[in-house]
Amino acid sequence: MCDTCGCSQPPEAVTYRKPGEDPHGHTHDHDHPHSHGQHRHESRTIAVETDVLAKNNLIAAQNRGYFDAKNILTLNFVSSPGSGKTTLLEKTIQKLTPKHKIAVIEGDQQTLRDAERIEATGAPVIQVNTGKGCHLDADMIHKSLHELSLPDNSILFIENVGNLVCPALFDLGEAMKVVVISVTEGEDKPQKYPHMFDAADICVINKTDLLPYVDFDVEKCRQYALEVNHHLKFFEVSATKGDGLNDWISWVKELVSS
Amino acid sequence: MCNFPLKLSRLMHEMSIAMNIVEIVSATVQKNHAKKVNSIDLEIGELAGILVDSLTFCFDAACKGTIAEGAVLNINEIKALGKCLDCDNEFPVEMYFAICSKCGGAAVDIIQGKELAIKSINVD
């Protein structure tokens, strides 16, 4: 059984590529021993007491252990499509390198486009194409880690599939989830998609350079998000123009050194 | 195993959840040498992010051709509870944004209602 989401596809439909490489799928392990013991016929109840996402959560815990052991800071970026995650990553990488070693896992249903943009910054990158899947899961990260061979004391950015619903449920082993919302979206998105804002630790409000042209109330957006998750910390940035990026970068640097 | 019609694959994460359920149930059945799964008892929190109707729909597709085919899903929906960080009041909430029913504080943590677990299965 393939455990990737939305799955009308065999496991090998998920591909892992570096820019310029041919796709090569990884098969999941199918280790189901078959035994034919005694057959009972009476009806009975078996206690299971298992989290439905136990398998994902176990692999996420293994990923987290790997990150802790190698002192790798991992941030999982989630948002709806088009909020500017990739641009924010490009600018962040440019400001943090070469002092910090950074690698990126890019999640999209199709294409190498985001990976090619990240590669242009010089950071090692793996593109995970999920096919019809709507989110990254912990096993995809685990397999990507084998491809990336991250150095100790580095930073890993994961750009999840653009989707404000499903990625909220799947722990990848990251230190924090960063939800990005752009001012060209509605300020009420935190209340329309509360699961994601509840799951996030950080909220980046992006494209602030466009505020004069759109009806987006930043304060209302913050208020809506805080009503869902009062632990959220905010950054307001324009990734393209650079406004607010210094605060964001300083915060990432502090995280690395802490 | 994964040849579902395309339209089902568009049902987002409920399909993924249904397939996880089938996988866990199949492993449990194998371990206990059962022949048939009659029912599966699930606990799903009100704030787990799962649409029960979608999950039931996806489960019917996900269990086809497996030992779990034909099993009834019994879903016990767990009410959501919030806890006020200011006054420690625990109270039922309907959504993530909750105001304390006692002191009116907005610093409320959800302490129950995100469950997504298989409690037990009934088998022959």
GROMACS .gro file of C-alpha atoms in nm:
model
  382
    1MET     CA    1   0.000   0.000   0.000
    2CYS     CA    2   0.140   0.332  -0.101
    3ASP     CA    3   0.100   0.593   0.169
    4THR     CA    4   0.141   0.905  -0.036
    5CYS     CA    5  -0.164   1.121  -0.051
    6GLY     CA    6  -0.435   1.145  -0.312
    7CYS     CA    7  -0.301   0.824  -0.434
    8SER     CA    8  -0.427   0.696  -0.764
    9GLN     CA    9  -0.065   0.634  -0.842
   10PRO     CA   10   0.200   0.376  -0.769
   11PRO     CA   11   0.470   0.480  -0.518
   12GLU     CA   12   0.727   0.526  -0.790
   13ALA     CA   13   0.513   0.812  -0.926
   14VAL     CA   14   0.681   1.031  -0.661
   15THR     CA   15   1.015   1.138  -0.805
   16TYR     CA   16   1.326   1.290  -0.650
   17ARG     CA   17   1.547   1.496  -0.877
   18LYS     CA   18   1.833   1.737  -0.878
   19PRO     CA   19   1.810   2.002  -1.150
   20GLY     CA   20   1.935   1.849  -1.477
   21GLU     CA   21   1.880   1.491  -1.362
   22ASP     CA   22   1.643   1.235  -1.509
   23PRO     CA   23   1.363   1.141  -1.273
   24HIS     CA   24   1.422   0.827  -1.075
   25GLY     CA   25   1.150   0.702  -0.851
   26HIS     CA   26   1.209   0.523  -0.526
   27THR     CA   27   0.994   0.230  -0.441
   28HIS     CA   28   0.849   0.205  -0.094
   29ASP     CA   29   0.927  -0.109   0.101
   30HIS     CA   30   0.654  -0.366   0.078
   31ASP     CA   31   0.750  -0.597   0.357
   32HIS     CA   32   0.435  -0.779   0.452
   33PRO     CA   33   0.509  -1.136   0.558
   34HIS     CA   34   0.218  -1.368   0.499
   35SER     CA   35   0.144  -1.630   0.757
   36HIS     CA   36  -0.140  -1.876   0.760
   37GLY     CA   37  -0.187  -1.965   1.124
   38GLN     CA   38  -0.494  -2.106   1.282
   39HIS     CA   39  -0.817  -1.957   1.148
   40ARG     CA   40  -1.066  -1.851   1.411
   41HIS     CA   41  -1.427  -1.797   1.333
   42GLU     CA   42  -1.577  -1.633   1.640
   43SER     CA   43  -1.618  -1.259   1.635
   44ARG     CA   44  -1.379  -1.073   1.864
   45THR     CA   45  -1.255  -0.722   1.925
   46ILE     CA   46  -0.886  -0.640   1.904
   47ALA     CA   47  -0.754  -0.326   2.071
   48VAL     CA   48  -0.549  -0.125   1.822
   49GLU     CA   49  -0.501   0.214   1.994
   50THR     CA   50  -0.290   0.349   1.710
   51ASP     CA   51  -0.270   0.698   1.569
   52VAL     CA   52  -0.377   0.682   1.205
   53LEU     CA   53  -0.066   0.881   1.112
   54ALA     CA   54   0.163   0.670   1.334
   55LYS     CA   55   0.382   0.561   1.043
   56ASN     CA   56   0.437   0.918   0.923
   57ASN     CA   57   0.494   1.039   1.279
   58LEU     CA   58   0.754   0.767   1.344
   59ILE     CA   59   0.953   0.859   1.033
   60ALA     CA   60   0.919   1.228   1.125
   61ALA     CA   61   1.065   1.150   1.468
   62GLN     CA   62   1.356   0.971   1.300
   63ASN     CA   63   1.411   1.274   1.075
   64ARG     CA   64   1.402   1.500   1.381
   65GLY     CA   65   1.661   1.282   1.555
   66TYR     CA   66   1.887   1.307   1.251
   67PHE     CA   67   1.851   1.687   1.246
   68ASP     CA   68   1.922   1.713   1.620
   69ALA     CA   69   2.228   1.488   1.599
   70LYS     CA   70   2.378   1.691   1.315
   71ASN     CA   71   2.262   2.026   1.454
   72ILE     CA   72   2.062   2.105   1.140
   73LEU     CA   73   1.794   2.375   1.164
   74THR     CA   74   1.494   2.265   0.955
   75LEU     CA   75   1.209   2.497   0.861
   76ASN     CA   76   0.901   2.374   0.674
   77PHE     CA   77   0.744   2.649   0.457
   78VAL     CA   78   0.372   2.611   0.389
   79SER     CA   79   0.123   2.837   0.211
   80SER     CA   80  -0.129   2.851  -0.069
   81PRO     CA   81   0.024   2.851  -0.420
   82GLY     CA   82   0.171   3.185  -0.527
   83SER     CA   83   0.233   3.342  -0.186
   84GLY     CA   84   0.603   3.386  -0.265
   85LYS     CA   85   0.767   3.098  -0.077
   86THR     CA   86   1.031   3.037  -0.343
   87THR     CA   87   1.122   3.406  -0.373
   88LEU     CA   88   1.148   3.432   0.006
   89LEU     CA   89   1.380   3.130   0.005
   90GLU     CA   90   1.595   3.271  -0.277
   91LYS     CA   91   1.643   3.601  -0.091
   92THR     CA   92   1.700   3.428   0.243
   93ILE     CA   93   1.965   3.199   0.094
   94GLN     CA   94   2.140   3.493  -0.073
   95LYS     CA   95   2.163   3.676   0.260
   96LEU     CA   96   2.275   3.375   0.467
   97THR     CA   97   2.541   3.231   0.237
   98PRO     CA   98   2.831   3.172   0.230
   99LYS     CA   99   2.851   3.203   0.610
  100HIS     CA  100   2.579   2.941   0.655
  101LYS     CA  101   2.549   2.612   0.468
  102ILE     CA  102   2.196   2.578   0.332
  103ALA     CA  103   2.013   2.303   0.141
  104VAL     CA  104   1.655   2.294   0.015
  105ILE     CA  105   1.389   2.029  -0.048
  106GLU     CA  106   1.132   2.156  -0.296
  107GLY     CA  107   0.786   2.000  -0.311
  108ASP     CA  108   0.559   2.045  -0.611
  109GLN     CA  109   0.322   1.821  -0.799
  110GLN     CA  110   0.513   1.867  -1.124
  111THR     CA  111   0.818   2.039  -1.279
  112LEU     CA  112   1.173   2.127  -1.173
  113ARG     CA  113   1.111   2.501  -1.194
  114ASP     CA  114   1.145   2.586  -0.826
  115ALA     CA  115   1.451   2.363  -0.789
  116GLU     CA  116   1.616   2.539  -1.082
  117ARG     CA  117   1.553   2.877  -0.919
  118ILE     CA  118   1.705   2.754  -0.592
  119GLU     CA  119   2.000   2.594  -0.770
  120ALA     CA  120   2.080   2.931  -0.924
  121THR     CA  121   2.150   3.059  -0.570
  122GLY     CA  122   2.417   2.788  -0.534
  123ALA     CA  123   2.235   2.591  -0.264
  124PRO     CA  124   2.206   2.211  -0.307
  125VAL     CA  125   1.843   2.123  -0.383
  126ILE     CA  126   1.621   1.817  -0.433
  127GLN     CA  127   1.291   1.851  -0.613
  128VAL     CA  128   1.024   1.611  -0.490
  129ASN     CA  129   0.744   1.581  -0.747
  130THR     CA  130   0.446   1.434  -0.567
  131GLY     CA  131   0.248   1.358  -0.884
  132LYS     CA  132  -0.113   1.387  -0.772
  133GLY     CA  133  -0.017   1.410  -0.403
  134CYS     CA  134  -0.113   1.729  -0.223
  135HIS     CA  135   0.158   1.743   0.045
  136LEU     CA  136   0.505   1.621   0.141
  137ASP     CA  137   0.523   1.342   0.397
  138ALA     CA  138   0.800   1.238   0.635
  139ASP     CA  139   0.913   0.948   0.417
  140MET     CA  140   0.969   1.180   0.119
  141ILE     CA  141   1.192   1.395   0.341
  142HIS     CA  142   1.375   1.085   0.467
  143LYS     CA  143   1.449   0.974   0.110
  144SER     CA  144   1.554   1.326   0.009
  145LEU     CA  145   1.798   1.338   0.302
  146HIS     CA  146   1.980   1.037   0.157
  147GLU     CA  147   2.026   1.232  -0.167
  148LEU     CA  148   2.137   1.556  -0.003
  149SER     CA  149   2.401   1.435   0.251
  150LEU     CA  150   2.368   1.748   0.465
  151PRO     CA  151   2.676   1.873   0.652
  152ASP     CA  152   2.666   1.926   1.030
  153ASN     CA  153   2.560   2.268   1.159
  154SER     CA  154   2.366   2.355   0.845
  155ILE     CA  155   2.018   2.480   0.756
  156LEU     CA  156   1.751   2.286   0.565
  157PHE     CA  157   1.456   2.468   0.412
  158ILE     CA  158   1.162   2.255   0.301
  159GLU     CA  159   0.918   2.419   0.061
  160ASN     CA  160   0.597   2.220   0.090
  161VAL     CA  161   0.342   2.176  -0.188
  162GLY     CA  162   0.136   2.497  -0.221
  163ASN     CA  163  -0.177   2.400  -0.030
  164LEU     CA  164  -0.322   2.549   0.289
  165VAL     CA  165  -0.501   2.231   0.398
  166CYS     CA  166  -0.324   1.895   0.377
  167PRO     CA  167   0.037   1.978   0.473
  168ALA     CA  168  -0.093   2.084   0.817
  169LEU     CA  169  -0.150   1.720   0.912
  170PHE     CA  170   0.188   1.578   0.816
  171ASP     CA  171   0.482   1.626   1.050
  172LEU     CA  172   0.808   1.613   0.854
  173GLY     CA  173   1.045   1.634   1.152
  174GLU     CA  174   1.100   2.008   1.111
  175ALA     CA  175   1.185   2.241   1.399
  176MET     CA  176   0.913   2.485   1.296
  177LYS     CA  177   0.646   2.538   1.035
  178VAL     CA  178   0.650   2.879   0.867
  179VAL     CA  179   0.319   2.976   0.707
  180VAL     CA  180   0.348   3.242   0.436
  181ILE     CA  181   0.051   3.461   0.342
  182SER     CA  182   0.068   3.734   0.080
  183VAL     CA  183  -0.125   4.059   0.086
  184THR     CA  184  -0.285   3.973  -0.248
  185GLU     CA  185  -0.482   3.707  -0.061
  186GLY     CA  186  -0.768   3.776   0.178
  187GLU     CA  187  -0.672   3.886   0.530
  188ASP     CA  188  -0.927   3.636   0.663
  189LYS     CA  189  -0.734   3.332   0.537
  190PRO     CA  190  -0.619   3.240   0.890
  191GLN     CA  191  -0.981   3.188   0.986
  192LYS     CA  192  -1.078   3.017   0.661
  193TYR     CA  193  -0.789   2.771   0.690
  194PRO     CA  194  -0.735   2.752   1.067
  195HIS     CA  195  -0.564   2.412   1.074
  196MET     CA  196  -0.259   2.543   0.895
  197PHE     CA  197  -0.232   2.856   1.109
  198ASP     CA  198  -0.279   2.646   1.420
  199ALA     CA  199  -0.002   2.407   1.311
  200ALA     CA  200   0.241   2.691   1.226
  201ASP     CA  201   0.492   2.855   1.459
  202ILE     CA  202   0.577   3.153   1.242
  203CYS     CA  203   0.367   3.363   1.004
  204VAL     CA  204   0.537   3.562   0.730
  205ILE     CA  205   0.316   3.825   0.566
  206ASN     CA  206   0.471   3.871   0.221
  207LYS     CA  207   0.441   4.118  -0.070
  208THR     CA  208   0.397   4.417   0.164
  209ASP     CA  209   0.520   4.644  -0.119
  210LEU     CA  210   0.178   4.587  -0.279
  211LEU     CA  211  -0.019   4.711   0.024
  212PRO     CA  212  -0.097   5.052  -0.135
  213TYR     CA  213  -0.274   4.873  -0.421
  214VAL     CA  214  -0.480   4.609  -0.240
  215ASP     CA  215  -0.748   4.595   0.029
  216PHE     CA  216  -0.550   4.398   0.282
  217ASP     CA  217  -0.560   4.500   0.647
  218VAL     CA  218  -0.237   4.372   0.805
  219GLU     CA  219  -0.359   4.432   1.161
  220LYS     CA  220  -0.680   4.240   1.094
  221CYS     CA  221  -0.482   3.955   0.942
  222ARG     CA  222  -0.260   3.938   1.251
  223GLN     CA  223  -0.564   3.950   1.476
  224TYR     CA  224  -0.739   3.669   1.284
  225ALA     CA  225  -0.425   3.456   1.294
  226LEU     CA  226  -0.372   3.518   1.668
  227GLU     CA  227  -0.730   3.419   1.741
  228VAL     CA  228  -0.652   3.081   1.584
  229ASN     CA  229  -0.303   3.048   1.735
  230HIS     CA  230  -0.193   3.297   1.999
  231HIS     CA  231   0.163   3.156   1.993
  232LEU     CA  232   0.232   3.281   1.637
  233LYS     CA  233   0.526   3.513   1.574
  234PHE     CA  234   0.498   3.748   1.273
  235PHE     CA  235   0.727   3.894   1.011
  236GLU     CA  236   0.616   4.143   0.747
  237VAL     CA  237   0.832   4.134   0.437
  238SER     CA  238   0.851   4.212   0.070
  239ALA     CA  239   1.071   3.931  -0.057
  240THR     CA  240   1.107   4.094  -0.399
  241LYS     CA  241   1.187   4.448  -0.276
  242GLY     CA  242   1.370   4.350   0.043
  243ASP     CA  243   1.153   4.537   0.296
  244GLY     CA  244   1.152   4.368   0.636
  245LEU     CA  245   1.396   4.097   0.533
  246ASN     CA  246   1.660   4.204   0.784
  247ASP     CA  247   1.438   4.121   1.082
  248TRP     CA  248   1.353   3.786   0.928
  249ILE     CA  249   1.717   3.703   0.854
  250SER     CA  250   1.828   3.808   1.203
  251TRP     CA  251   1.569   3.576   1.351
  252VAL     CA  252   1.690   3.279   1.141
  253LYS     CA  253   2.050   3.355   1.244
  254GLU     CA  254   1.947   3.363   1.609
  255LEU     CA  255   1.778   3.026   1.571
  256VAL     CA  256   2.092   2.878   1.419
  257SER     CA  257   2.314   3.002   1.700
  258SER     CA  258   2.073   2.905   1.979
  259MET     CA  259  -0.322  -0.161  -0.486
  260CYS     CA  260  -0.354   0.207  -0.568
  261ASN     CA  261  -0.566   0.208  -0.879
  262PHE     CA  262  -0.837   0.441  -0.761
  263PRO     CA  263  -1.046   0.641  -1.002
  264LEU     CA  264  -0.902   0.985  -1.067
  265LYS     CA  265  -1.193   1.166  -0.905
  266LEU     CA  266  -1.119   0.993  -0.574
  267SER     CA  267  -0.760   1.097  -0.587
  268ARG     CA  268  -0.872   1.458  -0.579
  269LEU     CA  269  -1.026   1.417  -0.235
  270MET     CA  270  -0.711   1.545  -0.069
  271HIS     CA  271  -0.582   1.405   0.254
  272GLU     CA  272  -0.887   1.196   0.347
  273MET     CA  273  -0.775   0.940   0.088
  274SER     CA  274  -0.430   0.931   0.243
  275ILE     CA  275  -0.588   0.886   0.588
  276ALA     CA  276  -0.819   0.608   0.459
  277MET     CA  277  -0.521   0.424   0.312
  278ASN     CA  278  -0.331   0.451   0.640
  279ILE     CA  279  -0.631   0.302   0.819
  280VAL     CA  280  -0.647   0.009   0.576
  281GLU     CA  281  -0.274  -0.048   0.620
  282ILE     CA  282  -0.287  -0.050   1.002
  283VAL     CA  283  -0.599  -0.269   1.004
  284SER     CA  284  -0.445  -0.517   0.756
  285ALA     CA  285  -0.130  -0.548   0.968
  286THR     CA  286  -0.337  -0.600   1.284
  287VAL     CA  287  -0.551  -0.864   1.114
  288GLN     CA  288  -0.244  -1.050   0.994
  289LYS     CA  289  -0.083  -1.044   1.337
  290ASN     CA  290  -0.400  -1.182   1.497
  291HIS     CA  291  -0.477  -1.441   1.227
  292ALA     CA  292  -0.826  -1.306   1.167
  293LYS     CA  293  -1.036  -1.390   0.861
  294LYS     CA  294  -1.262  -1.093   0.822
  295VAL     CA  295  -1.296  -0.738   0.955
  296ASN     CA  296  -1.648  -0.658   1.071
  297SER     CA  297  -1.595  -0.307   1.201
  298ILE     CA  298  -1.331  -0.047   1.277
  299ASP     CA  299  -1.370   0.191   1.572
  300LEU     CA  300  -1.215   0.529   1.507
  301GLU     CA  301  -1.173   0.832   1.729
  302ILE     CA  302  -1.175   1.157   1.536
  303GLY     CA  303  -1.154   1.494   1.705
  304GLU     CA  304  -1.380   1.775   1.589
  305LEU     CA  305  -1.069   1.978   1.506
  306ALA     CA  306  -0.865   1.698   1.348
  307GLY     CA  307  -0.916   1.846   1.003
  308ILE     CA  308  -1.100   1.541   0.876
  309LEU     CA  309  -1.430   1.556   0.688
  310VAL     CA  310  -1.605   1.241   0.810
  311ASP     CA  311  -1.821   1.203   0.498
  312SER     CA  312  -1.513   1.227   0.275
  313LEU     CA  313  -1.325   0.979   0.490
  314THR     CA  314  -1.611   0.727   0.473
  315PHE     CA  315  -1.630   0.774   0.097
  316CYS     CA  316  -1.255   0.730   0.056
  317PHE     CA  317  -1.247   0.430   0.290
  318ASP     CA  318  -1.495   0.243   0.070
  319ALA     CA  319  -1.252   0.282  -0.219
  320ALA     CA  320  -0.934   0.226  -0.018
  321CYS     CA  321  -1.051  -0.103   0.135
  322LYS     CA  322  -1.153  -0.264  -0.197
  323GLY     CA  323  -0.962  -0.586  -0.256
  324THR     CA  324  -0.813  -0.583   0.096
  325ILE     CA  325  -0.901  -0.779   0.408
  326ALA     CA  326  -1.082  -0.466   0.531
  327GLU     CA  327  -1.329  -0.464   0.243
  328GLY     CA  328  -1.685  -0.443   0.371
  329ALA     CA  329  -1.588  -0.334   0.722
  330VAL     CA  330  -1.811  -0.077   0.889
  331LEU     CA  331  -1.645   0.243   1.012
  332ASN     CA  332  -1.772   0.341   1.357
  333ILE     CA  333  -1.665   0.698   1.415
  334ASN     CA  334  -1.661   0.838   1.766
  335GLU     CA  335  -1.633   1.212   1.729
  336ILE     CA  336  -1.438   1.367   2.015
  337LYS     CA  337  -1.561   1.707   2.132
  338ALA     CA  338  -1.304   1.985   2.130
  339LEU     CA  339  -1.193   2.134   2.462
  340GLY     CA  340  -1.002   2.454   2.519
  341LYS     CA  341  -0.800   2.562   2.823
  342CYS     CA  342  -0.761   2.926   2.915
  343LEU     CA  343  -0.399   3.013   2.992
  344ASP     CA  344  -0.508   3.302   3.214
  345CYS     CA  345  -0.755   3.128   3.447
  346ASP     CA  346  -0.709   2.754   3.374
  347ASN     CA  347  -1.078   2.719   3.283
  348GLU     CA  348  -1.145   2.415   3.062
  349PHE     CA  349  -1.446   2.453   2.835
  350PRO     CA  350  -1.596   2.317   2.510
  351VAL     CA  351  -1.492   2.502   2.194
  352GLU     CA  352  -1.628   2.475   1.845
  353MET     CA  353  -1.342   2.626   1.650
  354TYR     CA  354  -0.977   2.712   1.685
  355PHE     CA  355  -1.059   3.070   1.775
  356ALA     CA  356  -1.212   3.055   2.118
  357ILE     CA  357  -1.277   3.304   2.395
  358CYS     CA  358  -1.265   3.180   2.756
  359SER     CA  359  -1.619   3.123   2.881
  360LYS     CA  360  -1.519   3.234   3.232
  361CYS     CA  361  -1.279   3.530   3.204
  362GLY     CA  362  -1.313   3.628   2.838
  363GLY     CA  363  -0.941   3.574   2.773
  364ALA     CA  364  -0.826   3.496   2.421
  365ALA     CA  365  -0.515   3.295   2.512
  366VAL     CA  366  -0.676   2.954   2.477
  367ASP     CA  367  -0.498   2.629   2.395
  368ILE     CA  368  -0.684   2.338   2.239
  369ILE     CA  369  -0.635   2.041   2.475
  370GLN     CA  370  -0.875   1.792   2.317
  371GLY     CA  371  -1.033   1.748   1.975
  372LYS     CA  372  -0.739   1.677   1.742
  373GLU     CA  373  -0.751   1.297   1.786
  374LEU     CA  374  -0.719   1.075   1.481
  375ALA     CA  375  -0.679   0.717   1.603
  376ILE     CA  376  -0.793   0.360   1.550
  377LYS     CA  377  -0.918   0.237   1.887
  378SER     CA  378  -1.008  -0.120   1.800
  379ILE     CA  379  -1.132  -0.353   1.530
  380ASN     CA  380  -1.390  -0.629   1.543
  381VAL     CA  381  -1.293  -0.938   1.346
  382ASP     CA  382  -1.395  -1.296   1.274
   0.00000   0.00000   0.00000
